[in-house]
């Protein structure tokens, strides 16, 4: 109970001298002041210092303001990992607007929906994507102003906008007098979830959360002044997991990359002394299975953070052998990207590689900047015992959870039931407090009344020496209800992998009722962020 009349209530108010709204805009201002001549951005032959970056972002903000863009307006950006996309993470909120980083792998209809739902006023787009953007703009009642990014490294695409980006920012002043938001709860970004059915939901994030999560990334991943961060992670995905702001806060160097290409990644690591990079497990898999002719050995260890589904232990082992140290993170668009980390314990040093990889595959513990997490019953909200076996839903609470879904109060209330954010992911909690994901709620297979974790079966499949990728879904069965159906991509050059061999491999390593009854071979369908589209596989399994 709060008592009234105590001395802490009088004369100790918030003032300009003792309270400033938290915003990642302050990160760029500080780095430009402290490290003005340090290289902030590398992109092909282009180089920008922190002073340059700050000036360019201010020009962008002033140019937008000159077009009447301000508080409550949305500016969308359709671009790969180029300097202009990084600049938008600062320049757009500098004028008070909200940044909507578009997934450039989406179809025209979905892009059109997002632009309309977000009420986008300005669209900044890389000319590589002009065909889909032009199609998306057709039929819009209030199409946005379009500005082109004419990147020297882009090899195709027409210029379809009013003018190009460089000409546009020349409309603005490098001395633009921007302000931090009056309220740190003010929206800074709008990101759309890649839903499997229906229209995507718009996730609204605020300045306070972006500031804190960026600091959380620095702490969890060891980003510092000497960091050289390679942009293998898509900047449009959760604002680049807030590393757009975090690397800038540290005064590190952003090494841009238009597309994930193993040969170029290995080359850039060597050329620029890259220290950190991120990506979904599919990126790690690409590096692991790259031709020997493009692989390089480095004199230093490269830190790699991965998220999404747990990377199979075989992938973690393989990356370690190539000189990469893998850190496993977990999060969602609704949590500004990663919110938990598999924090390393010194006792794990004594384990063999397989044992260490098994620990590293856990989703771990909350970030310093995430207040709390629980594993509990989705409806009962009762926490499960920390026995490493009892499955519940992972739920999160903290300042780095979204404000809610734009124009979707019903979905917002459902996501925040019981005072926690419901992730929809099923997990167990170990006695040491670490969580381990077992499945998405919709991905659990129930066969003969027994719950089967698709992740457990996939982990087994990944350890087969001939398997490059694998995904497991439920196949309807008249007798068992559901059975395990495995989709497998063999390693390059492998032509003799059979269903019988895969089944025999699994029967030797996991319970027989968990063993796939059906095995299909071929490439796996993926989302624009590299996640396997299990809903597509489920449809295929149903049609068998």
Short mmCIF file of C-alpha atoms in Angstrom, two decimals, residues 19-27 184-186 188 205-221 241-243 245-247 249 335-340 366-371 397-402:
data_model
loop_
_atom_site.label_atom_id
_atom_site.label_comp_id
_atom_site.label_asym_id
_atom_site.label_seq_id
_atom_site.Cartn_x
_atom_site.Cartn_y
_atom_site.Cartn_z
CA UNK A 19 14.32 12.86 -16.72
CA UNK A 20 14.83 12.38 -20.47
CA UNK A 21 12.72 10.03 -22.58
CA UNK A 22 14.64 6.92 -23.64
CA UNK A 23 15.13 6.81 -27.41
CA UNK A 24 17.74 5.16 -29.67
CA UNK A 25 18.07 8.52 -31.44
CA UNK A 26 20.42 9.50 -28.62
CA UNK A 27 22.77 6.65 -29.61
CA UNK A 184 9.12 7.47 -24.76
CA UNK A 185 5.94 5.38 -25.27
CA UNK A 186 5.60 7.06 -28.67
CA UNK A 188 9.02 4.30 -33.34
CA UNK A 205 6.96 -0.75 -30.94
CA UNK A 206 7.97 2.32 -28.94
CA UNK A 207 11.13 4.38 -28.39
CA UNK A 208 11.67 3.08 -24.85
CA UNK A 209 11.56 -0.56 -25.93
CA UNK A 210 13.85 0.04 -28.91
CA UNK A 211 16.39 1.81 -26.66
CA UNK A 212 16.35 -0.93 -24.04
CA UNK A 213 16.40 -3.86 -26.44
CA UNK A 214 19.36 -2.36 -28.30
CA UNK A 215 21.26 -2.22 -25.01
CA UNK A 216 20.13 -5.77 -24.31
CA UNK A 217 21.65 -6.89 -27.60
CA UNK A 218 24.95 -5.25 -26.73
CA UNK A 219 25.06 -7.03 -23.38
CA UNK A 220 23.89 -10.42 -24.64
CA UNK A 221 26.15 -10.51 -27.69
CA UNK A 241 16.75 -7.36 -34.11
CA UNK A 242 17.50 -3.74 -33.03
CA UNK A 243 21.19 -4.14 -33.97
CA UNK A 245 20.46 0.89 -33.09
CA UNK A 246 22.69 -1.32 -30.88
CA UNK A 247 25.79 -1.38 -33.09
CA UNK A 249 25.20 2.82 -29.72
CA UNK A 335 9.43 -8.51 -28.48
CA UNK A 336 11.62 -6.32 -30.74
CA UNK A 337 13.44 -9.48 -31.81
CA UNK A 338 15.49 -11.56 -29.34
CA UNK A 339 14.29 -11.50 -25.73
CA UNK A 340 16.10 -14.51 -24.24
CA UNK A 366 15.61 -13.47 -20.16
CA UNK A 367 17.68 -10.58 -21.45
CA UNK A 368 18.82 -8.03 -18.89
CA UNK A 369 16.16 -5.78 -20.43
CA UNK A 370 13.29 -8.30 -20.36
CA UNK A 371 11.64 -8.27 -16.94
CA UNK A 397 6.65 -9.55 -19.52
CA UNK A 398 8.70 -6.38 -19.75
CA UNK A 399 9.47 -3.04 -21.36
CA UNK A 400 10.59 -4.73 -24.57
CA UNK A 401 7.19 -6.18 -25.37
CA UNK A 402 5.20 -4.40 -28.09
#
